[in-house]
mmCIF file of C-alpha atoms in Angstrom:
data_model
loop_
_atom_site.group_PDB
_atom_site.id
_atom_site.type_symbol
_atom_site.label_atom_id
_atom_site.label_comp_id
_atom_site.label_asym_id
_atom_site.label_seq_id
_atom_site.Cartn_x
_atom_site.Cartn_y
_atom_site.Cartn_z
ATOM 1 C CA MET R 62 47.151 -22.387 35.084
ATOM 2 C CA PRO R 63 45.579 -22.649 38.098
ATOM 3 C CA PRO R 64 41.033 -23.009 37.429
ATOM 4 C CA VAL R 65 38.825 -20.673 37.967
ATOM 5 C CA PHE R 66 36.034 -21.484 40.653
ATOM 6 C CA GLN R 67 32.411 -19.832 41.141
ATOM 7 C CA PRO R 68 29.639 -20.490 44.372
ATOM 8 C CA PHE R 69 26.382 -20.398 42.952
ATOM 9 C CA ASP R 70 23.573 -20.440 44.679
ATOM 10 C CA GLU R 71 21.570 -23.512 44.135
ATOM 11 C CA ALA R 72 17.655 -21.840 45.048
ATOM 12 C CA THR R 73 18.125 -19.184 42.064
ATOM 13 C CA ALA R 74 20.033 -21.033 39.388
ATOM 14 C CA SER R 75 17.273 -21.933 37.425
ATOM 15 C CA ARG R 76 15.480 -18.507 37.751
ATOM 16 C CA GLY R 77 14.169 -17.366 34.616
ATOM 17 C CA GLN R 78 17.004 -15.536 32.651
ATOM 18 C CA LEU R 79 16.482 -13.050 29.863
ATOM 19 C CA GLN R 80 15.150 -15.596 26.905
ATOM 20 C CA PRO R 81 18.390 -15.410 23.339
ATOM 21 C CA PRO R 82 16.754 -14.041 20.238
ATOM 22 C CA PRO R 83 13.875 -15.929 18.636
ATOM 23 C CA VAL R 84 15.032 -17.474 15.999
ATOM 24 C CA HIS R 85 13.164 -15.742 13.450
ATOM 25 C CA ALA R 86 14.954 -12.612 14.208
ATOM 26 C CA ASP R 87 18.297 -11.578 11.963
ATOM 27 C CA ASN R 88 21.385 -10.807 14.287
ATOM 28 C CA PRO R 89 23.330 -8.498 12.891
ATOM 29 C CA PRO R 90 26.789 -9.927 10.567
ATOM 30 C CA LEU R 91 29.815 -9.448 12.620
ATOM 31 C CA ILE R 92 32.154 -6.535 11.715
ATOM 32 C CA PRO R 93 35.333 -8.219 11.402
ATOM 33 C CA GLY R 94 38.011 -6.125 13.178
ATOM 34 C CA ASP R 95 35.381 -6.466 16.471
ATOM 35 C CA VAL R 96 36.157 -10.358 16.457
ATOM 36 C CA CYS R 97 38.857 -11.518 19.072
ATOM 37 C CA VAL R 98 39.917 -14.920 20.668
ATOM 38 C CA GLY R 99 37.153 -15.684 24.122
ATOM 39 C CA CYS R 100 34.270 -13.680 21.919
ATOM 40 C CA ILE R 101 30.631 -15.019 22.139
ATOM 41 C CA VAL R 102 28.694 -14.943 19.160
ATOM 42 C CA TRP R 103 25.969 -16.918 16.772
ATOM 43 C CA LEU R 104 25.931 -18.903 14.493
ATOM 44 C CA PRO R 105 22.337 -18.668 12.725
ATOM 45 C CA PRO R 106 19.740 -21.123 11.553
ATOM 46 C CA LYS R 107 21.340 -24.190 9.255
ATOM 47 C CA ASP R 108 21.977 -23.237 5.581
ATOM 48 C CA VAL R 109 21.286 -25.884 2.863
ATOM 49 C CA ASN R 110 22.719 -23.769 0.600
ATOM 50 C CA ARG R 111 25.937 -23.351 2.460
ATOM 51 C CA PRO R 112 28.635 -25.918 2.953
ATOM 52 C CA SER R 113 28.425 -28.267 6.224
ATOM 53 C CA ILE R 114 30.407 -27.453 9.219
ATOM 54 C CA ARG R 115 33.169 -30.165 10.298
ATOM 55 C CA CYS R 116 34.753 -31.202 13.668
ATOM 56 C CA VAL R 117 38.209 -30.630 12.642
ATOM 57 C CA ASN R 118 39.665 -32.469 15.826
ATOM 58 C CA GLU R 119 41.493 -34.913 13.651
ATOM 59 C CA SER R 120 41.984 -37.455 16.504
ATOM 60 C CA CYS R 121 37.583 -37.555 18.127
ATOM 61 C CA CYS R 122 35.508 -38.395 15.442
ATOM 62 C CA GLY R 123 36.986 -38.015 12.037
ATOM 63 C CA LYS R 124 35.075 -34.831 10.936
ATOM 64 C CA ARG R 125 31.864 -35.209 12.022
ATOM 65 C CA GLU R 126 29.131 -32.446 10.852
ATOM 66 C CA LEU R 127 28.235 -30.079 13.658
ATOM 67 C CA ASP R 128 24.539 -31.593 13.741
ATOM 68 C CA ASP R 129 21.267 -29.075 13.497
ATOM 69 C CA GLY R 130 20.462 -28.419 17.250
ATOM 70 C CA GLY R 131 24.202 -26.597 17.108
ATOM 71 C CA HIS R 132 22.872 -24.212 15.385
ATOM 72 C CA ASN R 133 21.308 -21.049 16.140
ATOM 73 C CA HIS R 134 23.250 -21.421 19.271
ATOM 74 C CA PRO R 135 26.330 -19.058 20.365
ATOM 75 C CA VAL R 136 29.887 -20.384 19.864
ATOM 76 C CA VAL R 137 33.044 -18.576 21.647
ATOM 77 C CA VAL R 138 36.029 -17.889 19.525
ATOM 78 C CA LEU R 139 39.256 -19.885 19.825
ATOM 79 C CA LYS R 140 41.606 -18.565 17.160
ATOM 80 C CA ILE R 141 41.266 -16.507 14.127
ATOM 81 C CA ARG R 142 43.075 -16.682 10.877
ATOM 82 C CA GLN R 143 42.951 -14.906 7.899
ATOM 83 C CA LYS R 144 40.783 -17.378 5.043
ATOM 84 C CA LYS R 145 43.749 -18.978 3.178
ATOM 85 C CA GLY R 146 44.557 -18.268 -0.337
ATOM 86 C CA SER R 147 42.598 -14.853 0.108
ATOM 87 C CA ILE R 148 43.680 -11.427 0.076
ATOM 88 C CA VAL R 149 41.317 -9.639 1.162
ATOM 89 C CA ILE R 150 40.751 -7.838 4.991
ATOM 90 C CA GLY R 151 38.018 -9.342 6.897
ATOM 91 C CA ASP R 152 37.860 -12.317 5.218
ATOM 92 C CA LEU R 153 39.218 -14.067 8.481
ATOM 93 C CA ILE R 154 38.449 -18.063 9.439
ATOM 94 C CA CYS R 155 37.351 -18.496 12.900
ATOM 95 C CA THR R 156 37.748 -21.433 15.229
ATOM 96 C CA VAL R 157 34.839 -22.001 17.503
ATOM 97 C CA ALA R 158 33.182 -24.524 20.292
ATOM 98 C CA SER R 159 29.896 -24.702 21.008
ATOM 99 C CA VAL R 160 27.901 -22.876 23.337
ATOM 100 C CA THR R 161 24.834 -24.555 24.777
ATOM 101 C CA THR R 162 21.883 -24.108 27.500
ATOM 102 C CA PHE R 163 21.314 -27.516 27.443
ATOM 103 C CA SER R 164 18.062 -27.320 26.710
ATOM 104 C CA GLY R 165 17.445 -24.609 29.434
ATOM 105 C CA THR R 166 19.288 -26.753 32.512
ATOM 106 C CA SER R 167 20.057 -25.385 35.851
ATOM 107 C CA LEU R 168 23.202 -25.847 37.043
ATOM 108 C CA SER R 169 21.721 -27.634 39.711
ATOM 109 C CA LYS R 170 20.308 -30.096 37.030
ATOM 110 C CA TYR R 171 23.800 -30.062 35.476
ATOM 111 C CA LEU R 172 25.589 -31.018 38.561
ATOM 112 C CA SER R 173 23.453 -34.099 38.973
ATOM 113 C CA ARG R 174 24.186 -35.072 35.201
ATOM 114 C CA ARG R 175 27.866 -33.831 35.408
ATOM 115 C CA ARG R 176 28.989 -38.060 34.424
ATOM 116 C CA ARG R 177 26.808 -37.686 31.005
ATOM 117 C CA ARG R 178 28.300 -33.855 30.587
ATOM 118 C CA GLN R 179 31.852 -34.090 31.385
ATOM 119 C CA ALA R 180 33.040 -32.555 28.184
ATOM 120 C CA SER R 181 31.180 -29.598 28.771
ATOM 121 C CA ILE R 182 32.722 -26.385 31.400
ATOM 122 C CA PRO R 183 29.825 -24.073 32.954
ATOM 123 C CA ILE R 184 30.279 -20.026 32.440
ATOM 124 C CA PHE R 185 29.966 -18.791 35.622
ATOM 125 C CA ASP R 186 26.596 -15.951 35.669
ATOM 126 C CA PRO R 187 27.186 -13.119 38.240
ATOM 127 C CA GLU R 188 23.254 -13.245 39.091
ATOM 128 C CA ALA R 189 23.301 -15.722 40.623
ATOM 129 C CA THR R 190 24.619 -16.657 44.441
ATOM 130 C CA ALA R 191 26.247 -19.637 45.956
ATOM 131 C CA LEU R 192 25.585 -22.814 45.234
ATOM 132 C CA THR R 193 25.453 -24.261 49.234
ATOM 133 C CA SER R 194 25.419 -28.607 48.073
ATOM 134 C CA PRO R 195 29.848 -29.269 48.803
ATOM 135 C CA ARG R 196 29.335 -30.943 44.825
ATOM 136 C CA ALA R 197 28.571 -27.474 43.714
ATOM 137 C CA ALA R 198 31.456 -26.565 45.847
ATOM 138 C CA SER R 199 34.611 -27.827 43.037
ATOM 139 C CA LEU R 200 32.847 -26.963 40.829
ATOM 140 C CA VAL R 201 35.000 -24.993 37.545
ATOM 141 C CA GLN R 202 33.415 -22.258 35.857
ATOM 142 C CA LEU R 203 34.131 -19.717 33.332
ATOM 143 C CA LYS R 204 34.007 -16.558 34.274
ATOM 144 C CA MET R 205 33.179 -13.507 31.353
ATOM 145 C CA GLU R 206 34.871 -10.545 31.366
ATOM 146 C CA ASP R 207 31.929 -8.680 31.796
ATOM 147 C CA GLY R 208 28.217 -8.701 32.014
ATOM 148 C CA ARG R 209 26.510 -12.214 31.290
ATOM 149 C CA LEU R 210 24.836 -14.254 28.779
ATOM 150 C CA LYS R 211 21.158 -14.444 28.662
ATOM 151 C CA LYS R 212 20.501 -17.855 30.261
ATOM 152 C CA GLN R 213 23.303 -20.054 32.272
ATOM 153 C CA SER R 214 25.312 -21.847 29.357
ATOM 154 C CA TYR R 215 28.092 -23.978 28.935
ATOM 155 C CA ILE R 216 30.793 -24.672 26.513
ATOM 156 C CA ARG R 217 31.051 -27.971 24.591
ATOM 157 C CA LEU R 218 34.494 -29.410 24.925
ATOM 158 C CA GLN R 219 34.544 -32.105 22.594
ATOM 159 C CA HIS R 220 34.762 -30.778 19.082
ATOM 160 C CA THR R 221 35.959 -27.622 17.353
ATOM 161 C CA TYR R 222 35.181 -25.922 14.187
ATOM 162 C CA ARG R 223 35.956 -23.024 11.682
ATOM 163 C CA ILE R 224 33.608 -21.116 10.855
ATOM 164 C CA PRO R 225 34.179 -17.887 7.919
ATOM 165 C CA VAL R 226 33.180 -14.597 9.700
ATOM 166 C CA SER R 227 30.672 -13.964 7.356
ATOM 167 C CA MET R 228 28.880 -16.590 8.620
ATOM 168 C CA LEU R 229 28.518 -15.678 11.986
ATOM 169 C CA GLY R 230 26.229 -12.745 13.489
ATOM 170 C CA GLN R 231 26.326 -10.728 16.907
ATOM 171 C CA TYR R 232 24.679 -12.480 20.298
ATOM 172 C CA ALA R 233 22.917 -10.118 20.648
ATOM 173 C CA TYR R 234 20.300 -9.242 18.237
ATOM 174 C CA ARG R 235 20.284 -4.953 18.471
ATOM 175 C CA ASN R 236 22.728 -2.793 18.822
ATOM 176 C CA SER R 237 26.109 -4.495 20.361
ATOM 177 C CA ARG R 238 29.675 -5.021 19.373
ATOM 178 C CA ALA R 239 31.207 -9.060 19.140
ATOM 179 C CA TYR R 240 33.827 -7.833 22.414
ATOM 180 C CA LYS R 241 31.056 -6.592 24.675
ATOM 181 C CA ARG R 242 30.893 -10.573 25.355
ATOM 182 C CA ARG R 243 33.776 -12.215 25.916
ATOM 183 C CA LEU R 244 35.968 -14.484 28.105
ATOM 184 C CA SER R 245 38.079 -13.074 30.529
ATOM 185 C CA TYR R 246 41.641 -13.630 29.661
ATOM 186 C CA GLU R 247 42.233 -16.370 32.727
ATOM 187 C CA SER R 248 39.222 -18.359 31.729
ATOM 188 C CA TYR R 249 39.848 -18.363 28.080
ATOM 189 C CA CYS R 250 43.642 -19.491 28.459
ATOM 190 C CA ALA R 251 41.938 -22.101 31.085
ATOM 191 C CA LEU R 252 38.668 -22.768 28.283
ATOM 192 C CA MET R 253 42.249 -23.088 25.590
ATOM 193 C CA GLU R 254 44.060 -25.836 27.919
ATOM 194 C CA LEU R 255 41.306 -28.039 28.453
ATOM 195 C CA LEU R 256 41.066 -27.921 24.584
ATOM 196 C CA SER R 257 44.498 -28.734 24.515
ATOM 197 C CA LEU R 258 44.887 -26.145 22.522
ATOM 198 C CA PRO R 259 48.212 -23.553 22.533
ATOM 199 C CA PRO R 260 46.187 -19.905 23.366
ATOM 200 C CA GLU R 261 47.010 -17.012 20.389
ATOM 201 C CA LYS R 262 47.506 -13.217 21.989
ATOM 202 C CA TYR R 263 44.355 -11.927 23.908
ATOM 203 C CA GLU R 264 44.349 -7.897 22.797
ATOM 204 C CA VAL R 265 43.136 -5.628 25.726
ATOM 205 C CA THR R 266 39.374 -5.645 24.683
ATOM 206 C CA ALA R 267 39.897 -1.535 25.408
ATOM 207 C CA SER R 268 42.308 -1.116 22.912
ATOM 208 C CA LEU R 269 40.347 -2.990 19.607
ATOM 209 C CA TYR R 270 39.156 -0.814 18.227
ATOM 210 C CA GLU R 271 41.976 1.588 18.297
ATOM 211 C CA THR R 272 43.601 -1.707 16.826
ATOM 212 C CA GLU R 273 40.991 -2.839 14.329
ATOM 213 C CA ASN R 274 42.916 -1.321 11.266
ATOM 214 C CA GLN R 275 46.447 -2.908 11.929
ATOM 215 C CA ARG R 276 44.724 -6.288 13.324
ATOM 216 C CA LEU R 277 42.929 -7.446 9.644
ATOM 217 C CA LEU R 278 46.055 -6.025 7.778
ATOM 218 C CA ASP R 279 48.725 -8.247 9.813
ATOM 219 C CA LEU R 280 45.700 -11.192 8.914
ATOM 220 C CA ALA R 281 45.585 -10.747 4.919
ATOM 221 C CA ARG R 282 49.298 -10.065 4.994
ATOM 222 C CA SER R 283 50.185 -13.724 7.454
ATOM 223 C CA SER R 284 48.497 -15.041 3.515
ATOM 224 C CA LEU R 285 50.715 -13.281 1.282
ATOM 225 C CA PRO R 286 53.320 -15.462 0.135
ATOM 226 C CA SER R 287 51.535 -18.306 -1.372
ATOM 227 C CA VAL R 288 49.268 -16.040 -2.527
ATOM 228 C CA VAL R 289 52.206 -13.489 -3.555
ATOM 229 C CA GLN R 290 53.901 -16.627 -5.313
ATOM 230 C CA ALA R 291 51.149 -17.606 -7.125
ATOM 231 C CA HIS R 292 50.775 -14.302 -8.752
ATOM 232 C CA ARG R 293 54.213 -14.499 -9.874
ATOM 233 C CA ALA R 294 53.562 -17.439 -11.587
ATOM 234 C CA ALA R 295 50.970 -16.236 -13.026
ATOM 235 C CA HIS R 296 52.444 -13.118 -14.364
ATOM 236 C CA PRO R 297 56.351 -13.549 -14.242
ATOM 237 C CA VAL R 298 57.933 -10.212 -14.165
ATOM 238 C CA THR R 299 60.952 -9.848 -16.880
ATOM 239 C CA ASN R 300 63.630 -7.778 -16.481
ATOM 240 C CA PRO R 301 63.008 -5.604 -20.077
ATOM 241 C CA THR R 302 66.118 -5.409 -22.699
ATOM 242 C CA HIS R 303 68.387 -2.219 -22.592
ATOM 243 C CA PRO R 304 67.015 0.281 -25.650
ATOM 244 C CA SER R 305 69.542 0.812 -27.742
ATOM 245 C CA HIS R 306 71.638 3.613 -28.521
ATOM 246 C CA TYR R 307 70.855 4.266 -32.046
ATOM 247 C CA GLY R 308 67.427 2.956 -32.090
ATOM 248 C CA GLY R 309 63.747 5.089 -30.805
ATOM 249 C CA GLY R 310 62.852 4.404 -27.089
ATOM 250 C CA GLY R 311 60.752 2.683 -26.026
ATOM 251 C CA THR R 312 58.226 2.586 -22.899
ATOM 252 C CA ILE R 313 58.988 0.504 -19.967
ATOM 253 C CA PRO R 314 55.033 -1.962 -19.453
ATOM 254 C CA ALA R 315 53.997 -1.509 -15.810
ATOM 255 C CA ARG R 316 53.436 -4.687 -13.665
ATOM 256 C CA PRO R 317 50.450 -6.305 -13.189
ATOM 257 C CA GLN R 318 48.218 -5.335 -10.253
ATOM 258 C CA ALA R 319 45.483 -8.130 -8.462
ATOM 259 C CA ALA R 320 42.219 -6.439 -7.656
ATOM 260 C CA GLY R 321 41.961 -4.825 -4.654
ATOM 261 C CA TYR R 322 45.847 -6.150 -3.578
ATOM 262 C CA ILE R 323 47.338 -5.603 -0.190
ATOM 263 C CA PRO R 324 51.265 -4.292 -0.404
ATOM 264 C CA PRO R 325 53.339 -7.481 1.374
ATOM 265 C CA ALA R 326 55.678 -6.451 3.832
ATOM 266 C CA HIS R 327 58.623 -6.826 1.847
ATOM 267 C CA THR R 328 57.432 -6.398 -1.835
ATOM 268 C CA TYR R 329 58.301 -7.149 -4.708
ATOM 269 C CA PRO R 330 62.818 -6.257 -5.375
ATOM 270 C CA GLN R 331 63.148 -3.502 -7.935
ATOM 271 C CA ILE R 332 64.475 -3.993 -11.298
ATOM 272 C CA ARG R 333 68.183 -2.975 -11.812
ATOM 273 C CA TYR R 334 68.773 -2.285 -15.860
ATOM 274 C CA HIS R 335 71.608 -3.155 -16.665
ATOM 275 C CA ARG R 336 74.037 -0.234 -17.055
ATOM 276 C CA GLU R 337 77.114 -0.603 -19.335
ATOM 277 C CA PRO R 338 80.715 -0.758 -16.954
ATOM 278 C CA GLU R 339 82.493 2.377 -17.507
ATOM 279 C CA SER R 340 86.438 2.535 -19.062
ATOM 280 C CA HIS R 341 89.284 3.170 -17.736
ATOM 281 C CA GLY R 342 91.647 1.789 -20.931
ATOM 282 C CA ASP R 343 94.385 3.965 -22.262
ATOM 283 C CA GLY R 344 94.514 2.597 -26.033
ATOM 284 C CA ILE R 345 92.990 4.586 -28.582
ATOM 285 C CA GLY R 346 90.991 2.246 -30.258
ATOM 286 C CA GLY R 347 89.087 1.301 -26.442
ATOM 287 C CA GLY R 348 86.888 2.597 -23.713
ATOM 288 C CA GLY R 349 84.688 5.726 -24.025
ATOM 289 C CA GLY R 350 88.215 8.204 -24.153
ATOM 290 C CA SER R 351 89.366 6.898 -28.206
ATOM 291 C CA PHE R 352 87.300 9.835 -29.051
ATOM 292 C CA VAL R 353 89.285 12.601 -27.494
ATOM 293 C CA TRP R 354 92.927 10.539 -27.881
ATOM 294 C CA LYS R 355 91.216 11.571 -32.109
ATOM 295 C CA CYS R 356 90.935 14.414 -31.414
ATOM 296 C CA VAL R 357 94.050 15.446 -29.550
ATOM 297 C CA ALA R 358 96.005 12.717 -32.888
ATOM 298 C CA GLY R 359 94.817 15.236 -35.622
ATOM 299 C CA VAL R 360 95.273 18.374 -34.094
ATOM 300 C CA VAL R 361 98.987 17.150 -33.656
ATOM 301 C CA ILE R 362 98.940 15.931 -37.659
ATOM 302 C CA VAL R 363 97.636 19.357 -38.742
ATOM 303 C CA GLY R 364 100.267 21.619 -36.586
ATOM 304 C CA LEU R 365 103.186 19.467 -37.476
ATOM 305 C CA ALA R 366 102.024 20.252 -41.712
ATOM 306 C CA TRP R 367 100.801 23.052 -41.423
ATOM 307 C CA TRP R 368 104.359 23.727 -39.331
ATOM 308 C CA ASN R 369 106.674 21.908 -41.844
ATOM 309 C CA PHE R 370 104.383 24.285 -44.608
ATOM 310 C CA TRP R 371 105.723 27.456 -43.694
ATOM 311 C CA ARG R 372 109.537 26.652 -42.876
ATOM 312 C CA THR R 373 110.020 25.561 -46.334
ATOM 313 C CA PRO R 374 111.416 28.339 -48.631
ATOM 314 C CA SER R 375 108.855 30.088 -51.148
ATOM 315 C CA THR R 376 111.423 28.820 -53.789
ATOM 316 C CA GLN R 377 110.931 25.481 -53.257
ATOM 317 C CA ARG R 378 106.795 25.605 -53.107
#
């Protein structure tokens, strides 16, 4: 995949930008249907009452915990999954990478210290003009699909983390949507290649609000096989016995349903009651025609007796 090259102007790369939301401001919670790969959202300050966030790259650090400086910062969403064992719509887990400003480091300073920050890549700022240094001409940068971030930012490449969507907030603390700040398709794919991760489906941003319900339902259904097996083990479905021909009729108990259960694409097989085989026998004592044969035989016997009675002379009666 071709790299993304964007020029910068060294004179304007370090100029002041809009400040990120203050630490005490509460970023609005994410709407699960707005979350998409490549979008940039906000990880709030560290909460000691929540489980620690650890790296999921098995080959790099052995589940290293995200340091305090990584909290209260943006993150970019790389992958989206339904929470394991959950069938609640919108109960998502996002694989993310940290986004940082390196304490307000301008692009020119970043270039001079690049050797110490090789495991990162800058995000292009469209309001800056081209840098003139030869080193900047070959600098690979990622592009936003639309708009820009508040400050010159960089994506860290060494670690990735899995974070519940319920822990994340909007990048902006005013009216905003997660997909409003999103890497372009080409930049998302380039980032995933740098991370040695397969890219996921990049939904068209303009259609996200139309596909929200179906996407969330598909994610919830993706975790159903193991959940259904556990549900069936806890509530086994048995075939009811066929009621007796001479016994009183009974009712069949309804199948138990889990609260908030989402119907899977393939539901439980329908229960088929046992049916008595239809008889095609010719014997009197066998099959469903035995009663008819008995009636015919009775009529014949009575008819013969009656005919024999009238044949006998009256003197012999």
